[in-house]
Every structure is written in C-alpha cells, then in structure tokens.
Short mmCIF file of C-alpha atoms and ligand atoms in Angstrom, two decimals:
data_model
loop_
_atom_site.label_atom_id
_atom_site.label_comp_id
_atom_site.label_asym_id
_atom_site.label_seq_id
_atom_site.Cartn_x
_atom_site.Cartn_y
_atom_site.Cartn_z
CA MET A 1050 -1.18 -1.17 -30.59
CA SER A 1051 -5.09 -0.29 -28.90
CA ALA A 1052 -5.01 0.66 -24.77
CA ILE A 1053 -3.47 -1.66 -22.29
CA VAL A 1054 -6.31 -1.79 -19.33
CA ALA A 1055 -5.42 -3.34 -16.24
CA SER A 1056 -6.31 -2.49 -12.13
CA ALA A 1057 -5.06 -2.73 -8.87
CA PRO A 1058 -7.45 -2.47 -5.19
CA GLY A 1059 -7.01 -0.63 -2.29
CA ARG A 1060 -6.40 -2.32 0.75
CA VAL A 1061 -7.54 -2.35 4.17
CA ASN A 1062 -5.88 -3.99 6.96
CA LEU A 1063 -7.61 -6.45 9.20
CA ILE A 1064 -4.58 -6.27 11.70
CA GLY A 1065 -0.89 -6.56 11.89
CA GLU A 1066 -0.13 -3.07 11.83
CA HIS A 1067 3.91 -1.80 11.82
CA THR A 1068 4.77 -5.04 11.19
CA ASP A 1069 6.18 -5.60 8.28
CA TYR A 1070 9.34 -3.67 8.17
CA ASN A 1071 9.97 -5.60 11.20
CA ASP A 1072 10.13 -8.82 9.54
CA GLY A 1073 6.73 -9.61 11.37
CA LEU A 1074 3.57 -10.65 9.90
CA CYS A 1075 -0.39 -8.54 8.93
CA LEU A 1076 -3.50 -9.68 7.16
CA PRO A 1077 -4.94 -7.23 4.60
CA LEU A 1078 -7.37 -8.02 2.02
CA ALA A 1079 -7.42 -5.73 -1.30
CA LEU A 1080 -11.20 -3.54 -1.44
CA PRO A 1081 -13.64 -3.65 -3.91
CA GLN A 1082 -12.36 0.45 -4.58
CA ARG A 1083 -9.69 -0.07 -7.61
CA THR A 1084 -7.66 2.37 -9.99
CA SER A 1085 -7.45 1.37 -13.73
CA VAL A 1086 -4.90 2.64 -16.15
CA SER A 1087 -5.25 2.56 -19.84
CA LEU A 1088 -1.86 2.30 -21.17
CA VAL A 1089 -0.83 2.60 -24.88
CA PRO A 1090 2.98 2.49 -25.59
CA ARG A 1091 4.97 5.54 -27.55
CA ALA A 1092 8.16 4.73 -30.09
CA ASP A 1093 10.25 7.35 -27.32
CA ASP A 1094 10.83 6.90 -24.07
CA VAL A 1095 8.24 9.96 -22.65
CA LEU A 1096 5.37 9.24 -20.70
CA SER A 1097 2.32 10.98 -20.55
CA LEU A 1098 0.39 11.04 -17.90
CA THR A 1099 -3.04 12.22 -16.89
CA SER A 1100 -5.70 11.55 -14.19
CA ALA A 1101 -9.09 12.30 -13.74
CA GLN A 1102 -8.46 13.11 -9.83
CA GLU A 1103 -5.23 15.10 -10.20
CA ASP A 1104 -5.90 19.05 -11.90
CA SER A 1105 -2.40 19.01 -13.79
CA ASP A 1106 -0.91 16.55 -16.16
CA TRP A 1107 2.49 15.30 -16.41
CA GLU A 1108 5.08 14.78 -18.75
CA GLY A 1109 8.47 13.95 -19.22
CA ARG A 1110 11.29 11.19 -18.79
CA ALA A 1111 11.43 8.76 -15.43
CA GLU A 1112 15.00 10.14 -14.93
CA GLU A 1113 13.60 13.68 -14.65
CA HIS A 1114 12.15 12.47 -11.37
CA PRO A 1115 8.72 14.43 -11.10
CA GLU A 1116 7.07 15.46 -7.65
CA GLY A 1117 3.28 13.97 -6.50
CA TRP A 1118 1.61 11.86 -7.80
CA ALA A 1119 3.23 10.95 -11.10
CA ALA A 1120 6.18 9.96 -9.18
CA TYR A 1121 4.68 6.55 -8.41
CA VAL A 1122 4.19 6.28 -12.01
CA ALA A 1123 7.64 7.03 -13.05
CA GLY A 1124 8.80 5.11 -10.16
CA VAL A 1125 7.39 2.07 -11.82
CA VAL A 1126 8.69 2.61 -14.78
CA GLN A 1127 12.37 3.26 -13.36
CA ALA A 1128 12.18 0.20 -11.78
CA LEU A 1129 11.32 -2.10 -13.57
CA ARG A 1130 13.96 -1.04 -16.08
CA ASP A 1131 16.68 -1.63 -12.71
CA ASP A 1132 15.11 -5.05 -13.03
CA GLY A 1133 15.75 -5.03 -16.74
CA HIS A 1134 12.96 -5.11 -18.74
CA ASP A 1135 12.72 -2.54 -21.76
CA VAL A 1136 10.37 -0.72 -20.97
CA PRO A 1137 8.98 1.73 -23.48
CA GLY A 1138 7.66 5.21 -23.13
CA PHE A 1139 3.72 6.01 -22.63
CA GLU A 1140 0.31 7.87 -22.97
CA ALA A 1141 -1.79 6.81 -19.60
CA THR A 1142 -5.37 8.30 -18.60
CA ILE A 1143 -5.63 7.04 -14.77
CA ASP A 1144 -9.05 6.86 -12.72
CA SER A 1145 -9.71 5.20 -9.20
CA ASP A 1146 -12.80 5.31 -7.14
CA VAL A 1147 -9.73 4.32 -3.90
CA PRO A 1148 -10.08 7.02 -1.59
CA LEU A 1149 -6.70 9.08 -1.76
CA GLY A 1150 -5.09 9.79 1.57
CA ALA A 1151 -7.17 7.82 4.04
CA GLY A 1152 -4.81 5.56 4.61
CA LEU A 1153 -6.19 2.61 1.75
CA SER A 1154 -3.21 2.81 -0.18
CA SER A 1155 -4.13 4.89 -3.53
CA SER A 1156 -0.35 5.09 -3.58
CA ALA A 1157 -0.16 1.24 -4.36
CA ALA A 1158 -3.29 0.73 -5.97
CA LEU A 1159 -1.76 3.07 -8.60
CA GLU A 1160 1.48 1.38 -8.96
CA CYS A 1161 0.47 -1.79 -8.91
CA SER A 1162 -1.98 -0.90 -11.70
CA VAL A 1163 0.78 0.92 -13.77
CA ALA A 1164 3.29 -2.28 -13.02
CA THR A 1165 0.07 -4.64 -14.76
CA ALA A 1166 -0.46 -2.65 -17.46
CA LEU A 1167 3.35 -2.86 -18.11
CA ALA A 1168 3.75 -6.57 -17.40
CA GLY A 1169 0.53 -6.82 -20.49
CA VAL A 1170 2.72 -4.29 -22.73
CA LEU A 1171 6.26 -6.23 -21.92
CA GLY A 1172 4.31 -9.83 -22.35
CA LEU A 1173 5.26 -11.03 -18.85
CA GLU A 1174 3.04 -13.65 -17.38
CA LEU A 1175 0.85 -12.57 -15.14
CA ASP A 1176 -1.04 -16.11 -13.76
CA ASP A 1177 2.57 -17.09 -12.56
CA ARG A 1178 3.00 -15.51 -8.51
CA ALA A 1179 6.71 -15.68 -8.36
CA VAL A 1180 5.85 -12.69 -11.87
CA ARG A 1181 3.27 -10.75 -9.20
CA ARG A 1182 5.69 -11.19 -6.11
CA ARG A 1183 8.26 -9.61 -8.62
CA LEU A 1184 5.71 -7.07 -9.33
CA ALA A 1185 5.10 -5.98 -6.08
CA ASP A 1186 8.76 -5.89 -5.39
CA ALA A 1187 9.17 -3.44 -8.36
CA CYS A 1188 6.13 -1.33 -6.96
CA ILE A 1189 7.78 -1.22 -3.27
CA ARG A 1190 11.20 -0.03 -4.65
CA ALA A 1191 9.19 2.46 -6.80
CA GLU A 1192 7.73 3.75 -2.90
CA ASN A 1193 10.63 3.23 -0.63
CA ASP A 1194 13.64 4.56 -3.46
CA TYR A 1195 12.14 6.54 -6.50
CA VAL A 1196 8.78 8.43 -4.19
CA GLY A 1197 11.23 8.57 -0.75
CA ALA A 1198 7.79 6.79 1.54
CA PRO A 1199 9.58 4.73 3.97
CA THR A 1200 7.43 2.01 3.79
CA GLY A 1201 7.20 -1.72 4.24
CA GLY A 1202 5.68 -4.39 1.61
CA MET A 1203 2.03 -5.12 2.85
CA ASP A 1204 0.06 -2.71 0.38
CA GLN A 1205 1.66 -3.80 -2.77
CA THR A 1206 2.30 -7.32 -2.30
CA VAL A 1207 -1.98 -7.67 -1.22
CA ALA A 1208 -2.48 -5.90 -4.13
CA MET A 1209 -0.83 -8.26 -6.16
CA LEU A 1210 -1.57 -11.85 -4.33
CA ALA A 1211 -5.24 -10.85 -3.50
CA GLU A 1212 -7.90 -13.23 -3.59
CA ARG A 1213 -11.26 -12.30 -4.10
CA GLY A 1214 -13.72 -13.46 -0.23
CA HIS A 1215 -9.92 -13.76 1.56
CA ALA A 1216 -7.49 -11.89 3.47
CA LEU A 1217 -4.12 -12.43 2.85
CA LEU A 1218 -1.63 -13.82 5.30
CA LEU A 1219 1.91 -12.25 5.12
CA ASP A 1220 4.70 -13.38 6.86
CA PHE A 1221 7.90 -11.04 6.25
CA SER A 1222 11.00 -13.03 7.57
CA ASP A 1223 10.07 -15.59 5.17
CA GLY A 1224 7.84 -14.17 2.77
CA SER A 1225 5.41 -16.39 2.42
CA ALA A 1226 1.71 -15.09 1.86
CA THR A 1227 -1.19 -17.07 2.70
CA SER A 1228 -5.13 -16.74 1.26
CA VAL A 1229 -7.87 -17.10 4.89
CA GLU A 1230 -10.93 -17.16 3.66
CA LEU A 1231 -12.99 -14.51 5.51
CA PRO A 1232 -17.22 -15.54 5.11
CA LEU A 1233 -18.04 -12.63 7.19
CA ASP A 1234 -20.96 -12.54 4.82
CA ASP A 1235 -22.28 -16.18 6.62
CA ALA A 1236 -21.86 -14.66 9.87
CA GLY A 1237 -24.10 -11.64 8.77
CA LEU A 1238 -21.00 -9.30 9.42
CA VAL A 1239 -19.62 -6.61 7.69
CA LEU A 1240 -16.24 -4.71 7.48
CA LEU A 1241 -17.03 -1.07 7.97
CA VAL A 1242 -14.61 1.42 7.62
CA ILE A 1243 -15.26 4.69 8.75
CA ASP A 1244 -12.46 7.18 7.12
CA THR A 1245 -11.72 10.13 9.48
CA ARG A 1246 -10.79 12.70 6.64
CA VAL A 1247 -7.24 13.55 8.10
CA SER A 1248 -5.26 12.65 5.71
CA HIS A 1249 -1.82 11.45 6.46
CA ALA A 1250 1.01 11.21 4.32
CA LEU A 1251 3.76 8.72 4.72
CA THR A 1252 6.49 10.96 3.43
CA ASP A 1253 5.98 13.11 6.68
CA GLY A 1254 8.49 12.09 8.85
CA SER A 1255 5.72 10.66 11.56
CA TYR A 1256 5.87 7.06 10.01
CA GLY A 1257 9.60 6.86 9.50
CA ASN A 1258 10.06 7.84 13.11
CA ARG A 1259 8.19 5.01 13.67
CA ARG A 1260 10.06 2.77 11.71
CA THR A 1261 13.69 4.37 13.15
CA GLU A 1262 12.25 3.73 16.57
CA SER A 1263 11.19 -0.39 15.96
CA ALA A 1264 15.28 -0.58 14.66
CA ASP A 1265 16.71 1.62 17.71
CA ALA A 1266 14.54 -0.97 20.04
CA ALA A 1267 15.68 -4.01 17.88
CA ARG A 1268 19.66 -2.88 18.08
CA ALA A 1269 19.15 -2.41 21.70
CA LEU A 1270 17.92 -5.59 22.53
CA GLY A 1271 20.30 -7.62 20.03
CA VAL A 1272 18.86 -8.78 17.49
CA SER A 1273 18.49 -8.12 13.53
CA SER A 1274 14.30 -7.64 14.06
CA LEU A 1275 12.27 -7.31 16.55
CA ARG A 1276 10.86 -10.77 15.09
CA ASP A 1277 12.80 -12.50 17.65
CA VAL A 1278 11.67 -11.41 20.56
CA ASP A 1279 8.96 -12.68 22.68
CA PRO A 1280 6.71 -10.52 25.01
CA ALA A 1281 9.06 -10.93 28.22
CA GLY A 1282 11.99 -9.77 25.92
CA VAL A 1283 10.73 -6.77 25.32
CA GLU A 1284 10.28 -6.03 29.30
CA VAL A 1285 14.54 -5.87 29.32
CA LEU A 1286 14.52 -2.40 27.53
CA ASP A 1287 15.44 0.00 29.29
CA ASP A 1288 13.86 3.08 27.42
CA PRO A 1289 10.39 3.26 28.04
CA MET A 1290 9.38 4.67 24.25
CA LEU A 1291 11.85 1.68 23.36
CA ARG A 1292 10.24 -0.81 25.52
CA ARG A 1293 6.53 0.74 24.26
CA ARG A 1294 7.46 0.29 20.84
CA ALA A 1295 8.60 -2.78 20.50
CA ARG A 1296 5.68 -4.25 22.95
CA HIS A 1297 2.94 -3.05 19.97
CA VAL A 1298 5.12 -5.37 17.63
CA VAL A 1299 5.86 -7.93 19.96
CA SER A 1300 2.00 -8.09 20.47
CA GLU A 1301 1.04 -7.63 17.56
CA ASN A 1302 2.45 -10.19 15.99
CA LEU A 1303 0.58 -12.68 18.40
CA ARG A 1304 -2.44 -10.46 17.60
CA VAL A 1305 -2.34 -11.70 13.89
CA LEU A 1306 -1.97 -15.41 15.14
CA ALA A 1307 -4.92 -15.28 17.19
CA ALA A 1308 -7.00 -13.29 14.47
CA VAL A 1309 -6.05 -16.11 12.17
CA GLY A 1310 -7.09 -18.78 14.53
CA ALA A 1311 -10.09 -16.96 15.23
CA ILE A 1312 -11.29 -16.67 12.15
CA GLY A 1313 -10.57 -20.42 11.06
CA ASP A 1314 -13.09 -21.14 14.26
CA ARG A 1315 -15.42 -18.96 13.11
CA SER A 1316 -15.37 -17.04 16.64
CA TRP A 1317 -16.36 -13.65 15.54
CA GLU A 1318 -16.20 -12.34 19.21
CA ARG A 1319 -12.44 -13.98 19.97
CA LEU A 1320 -11.48 -11.92 16.53
CA ALA A 1321 -13.12 -8.71 17.69
CA GLU A 1322 -11.54 -8.98 21.05
CA VAL A 1323 -8.25 -9.46 19.02
CA LEU A 1324 -8.93 -6.11 16.90
CA ASP A 1325 -9.91 -3.99 20.01
CA ALA A 1326 -6.44 -4.79 21.42
CA SER A 1327 -4.54 -4.11 18.58
CA HIS A 1328 -5.93 -0.50 18.95
CA VAL A 1329 -5.64 0.31 22.53
CA SER A 1330 -1.53 -1.28 21.61
CA MET A 1331 -1.76 1.17 19.06
CA ARG A 1332 -2.79 4.02 21.11
CA ASP A 1333 -0.55 3.56 24.51
CA ASP A 1334 2.20 1.61 22.90
CA PHE A 1335 2.58 2.68 18.99
CA GLU A 1336 1.16 6.37 19.74
CA ILE A 1337 0.34 6.19 15.73
CA SER A 1338 -3.25 6.91 16.91
CA CYS A 1339 -5.07 10.30 16.83
CA ARG A 1340 -8.33 11.92 18.96
CA GLU A 1341 -10.77 11.37 15.14
CA LEU A 1342 -9.64 7.68 15.22
CA ASP A 1343 -9.91 7.12 19.10
CA LEU A 1344 -13.38 8.69 19.16
CA ALA A 1345 -14.56 6.91 15.78
CA VAL A 1346 -13.60 3.22 17.48
CA GLU A 1347 -14.92 4.12 20.30
CA THR A 1348 -18.07 5.47 18.90
CA ALA A 1349 -18.43 2.33 16.85
CA ARG A 1350 -17.80 0.06 19.74
CA ALA A 1351 -20.53 1.58 21.06
CA ALA A 1352 -23.32 1.54 18.71
CA GLY A 1353 -22.83 -2.04 18.63
CA ALA A 1354 -19.75 -2.70 16.23
CA LEU A 1355 -18.21 -6.03 17.41
CA GLY A 1356 -14.56 -4.68 17.75
CA ALA A 1357 -12.81 -1.74 16.18
CA ARG A 1358 -9.54 -1.05 15.63
CA MET A 1359 -7.27 2.40 13.39
CA THR A 1360 -5.76 0.94 10.34
CA GLY A 1361 -2.81 1.48 8.31
CA GLY A 1362 0.29 4.02 8.64
CA GLY A 1363 -1.91 6.01 11.55
CA PHE A 1364 -2.09 10.06 12.10
CA GLY A 1365 -4.97 10.01 10.39
CA GLY A 1366 -6.72 7.55 7.76
CA SER A 1367 -9.22 4.74 8.31
CA ALA A 1368 -10.73 2.98 11.08
CA LEU A 1369 -12.07 -0.70 10.73
CA ALA A 1370 -15.53 -2.08 12.45
CA LEU A 1371 -16.59 -5.45 12.31
CA VAL A 1372 -19.99 -4.87 13.08
CA PRO A 1373 -23.79 -6.82 12.68
CA ARG A 1374 -24.96 -6.10 9.28
CA SER A 1375 -27.89 -5.33 11.34
CA VAL A 1376 -26.44 -2.38 13.61
CA VAL A 1377 -24.73 -1.23 10.15
CA ASP A 1378 -26.97 1.93 10.19
CA ASP A 1379 -26.53 2.77 13.73
CA VAL A 1380 -23.67 2.54 13.83
CA ARG A 1381 -22.95 4.86 10.91
CA THR A 1382 -25.23 7.49 12.22
CA ALA A 1383 -23.69 7.39 15.36
CA VAL A 1384 -20.09 8.13 14.50
CA THR A 1385 -21.28 10.85 12.32
CA GLY A 1386 -23.27 12.45 14.53
CA ALA A 1387 -20.00 12.36 17.16
CA PHE A 1388 -17.90 13.16 14.89
CA ALA A 1389 -20.19 16.49 14.38
CA ASP A 1390 -20.61 17.04 17.94
CA ALA A 1391 -17.15 17.45 18.07
CA ASP A 1392 -17.01 20.08 15.45
CA LEU A 1393 -14.85 17.67 12.98
CA THR A 1394 -14.93 16.94 9.33
CA ARG A 1395 -18.14 14.85 8.09
CA PRO A 1396 -16.27 10.87 8.50
CA ALA A 1397 -16.55 8.74 4.63
CA TYR A 1398 -17.42 4.93 5.25
CA LEU A 1399 -17.15 2.14 3.11
CA LEU A 1400 -17.89 -1.84 3.10
CA ALA A 1401 -14.93 -3.62 2.77
CA THR A 1402 -15.48 -7.12 1.13
CA PRO A 1403 -12.27 -8.31 0.21
CA GLY A 1404 -11.63 -7.85 -3.86
CA ASP A 1405 -9.59 -9.34 -6.29
CA ALA A 1406 -5.88 -8.64 -6.63
CA ALA A 1407 -4.21 -5.95 -9.70
CA ARG A 1408 -5.05 -7.85 -13.18
CA LEU A 1409 -5.21 -7.10 -16.92
CA GLU A 1410 -8.53 -5.52 -17.81
CA SER A 1411 -7.64 -5.89 -22.00
CA ASP A 1412 -4.36 -6.41 -23.00
CA GLY A 1413 -5.06 -4.05 -26.38
C1 GLA B 1283 1.45 1.90 5.40
C2 GLA B 1283 3.01 0.78 4.96
C3 GLA B 1283 2.67 -0.63 5.14
C4 GLA B 1283 2.77 -0.73 6.51
C5 GLA B 1283 1.83 0.12 7.40
C6 GLA B 1283 1.46 -0.15 8.61
O1 GLA B 1283 0.45 1.20 5.02
O2 GLA B 1283 2.78 1.35 3.31
O3 GLA B 1283 3.76 -0.72 4.74
O4 GLA B 1283 4.10 -0.41 7.19
O5 GLA B 1283 1.24 1.69 7.19
O6 GLA B 1283 1.41 -1.27 9.43
#
C-alpha cells in the first residue's frame, strides 16, 4: 500500500476561554498552518514514528506509553482501538508549520492529522459529520486519558469541523457546532496572532488548577456546571478567588454571544470591545495572563489594533489582535520594539485567516 497522507490545522480562539470544560461557549477558527502525516500501515502493531520537528524518532507499541510528542500519536491509536477499530501498526512521518508551544494547538493538529489518516486506512467516511465528531472525541480522550493533559474539547473539535472563511461556535452544553462567517477581509481587517514565545504547557498544573477551581465554584453554588449560573448568581460566592474564577467563565459565555452578534451585524468596533473585555477578565478574574501577554495586548491596542486579547490556555502562548490591514505593519513594529525595550525574546507573528478542517490529502 502506498502512503496515506492527511493534514489537520492549528487553531486560534477568537473568544470563549476556559469555557469548554465548563459546558460553555467558544468561537475558535482553524489556522492556515497545518500538521501533516504520511502513514504506511504495517503487518504488525508496531508504530514507527518520525517528525521533522523533533530530534528523536520513536518505535514501539501503543501499550508502551511513550513520553513527549509520540504520546499524542500513540494515544490516538489507543483511543480508536478502544472504540473497537482494528488499527494496525504503521510507519508515520510527521511535518508541521503550526508553531509549537505557542498556544495554537499543535498537539490537537497532530492528533487530528493522525486520526484522519487512520480514518483513511480504516475506510471511515470523512464526509460524514458524525464520523468527524467521533474522531474528535477519540483525539480528546487521547489527550485527556493517554497524555494526561486535562484540556476541554475545543481544539480537537474545531480541527475536525472547521469551515474555511468561518469561525466555529461551539456549545459544550448541547454539543452543537455552528459555522459563523467571518468576512474580515471584506472589512479591511486582519487577525494578527502575536506569539510571545513564552511557552506554555497544559500538563504543568496551572491549567488544571483553573479547571479544579471552576468545578469547586460550581459545587459551592450547587450547580453541575458554571453554565447554569447567571452573573448575579456568581456574586453570592463567599470565597473571593472562586467568585473571580466563576465571574470570568459566566461573563465570557455572554461575550461569546455578544461577539457572534457583532460579527453578524458586521459591527467590528463592537467585536473589538468584546475582545478587550475578555482580556481584562482573563487578566484580573481568571488570572491566566502574564507580563508578556499584557504587553503584547496593550502595545497592539496603542499602535492601532481595534481590540486585542490573550488567546488559548494562558500563562504564555499567544495574543490575538483585530487590526485594520493598513496598520498591521505598525502594530508588528510597535510590539517587537516594546519587547526589545523590555528585554524580552522577540515575538513571532502570523495572520489568522480561517482555514479548513482536517482532511485526507492522498488516500494511498
Ligand atoms: C487549551 C485547551 C482548550 C481550552 C483552552 C482555553 O487550549 O486545550 O480545551 O480549554 O485552553 O480556552
């Protein structure tokens, strides 16, 4: 059999942070940057893995539980086998232009590219949305149960279901996923991603702490998730820290709806205000920003961005700015200058035009 090739996108979240594991709302989009895997099935169950971005190869069986990047591949194999699929061993070569550790879901892109290639091997119907959802679920379990990162489901879901030119409104209370057209180009606007180069790890405990605190707040309020609380309901919490955490989640859900409304009305100033408010909420209430993210956001705003916020899990990673195309160079120059003045690592940039979901590039 010749190689089966599949690819899957990184993602950036327009708004709705730390809401997915709280039965809430978020609005991510697929990036044009993708991870691709070229996979040749073997007659045994050995996985032989090579990545252009990594120094060392890995070879072994999924049960051996590799560390590092290979775990994301082996985890998907394990999850699909748990679903009853007869997944063979394979040789896989991976390549990616999704920045690693930048909060742009390079791990979900890897998981979803492998799941999509294996869907090709297994003859699963990728035109069927239900199949794509099951693959996304397998990738989420790979990340949560096999790798041990306590993330929500936003990254894998958007990687499997995104539509070019659109953001994807995800509602984790009912599992719905709705494409939202994002005609920024027509409005002369771009989404500039600023990678602070402060690398964040979703396995290091800080992300998991926020998940635990959210659950604690819900328990103290007597609800099964923070989705069941309104802004006034949060304020009865005695513990000021839990009150701040819950306030972020509850208000962020409302901001996602406000953002969808603003996009529908093509009211970009209103969208920008909501982005700004989201950043303040993450900085002050959820406390997941950092000096570099705040500097990127403040400098981008001062240099002409309409609105800006940190994006992704926080504690590093990337910020996102809504910028008139005419001033995007000014914004980049200003942020680079501010980082140099503060003696920080030079940031990296990319433009987030909404890209395609995972797909088979060649089915062997
Ligand atoms: C990471 C996780 C997601 C989500 C975001 C925060 O990207 O993987 O599930 O929780 O952080 O919104």
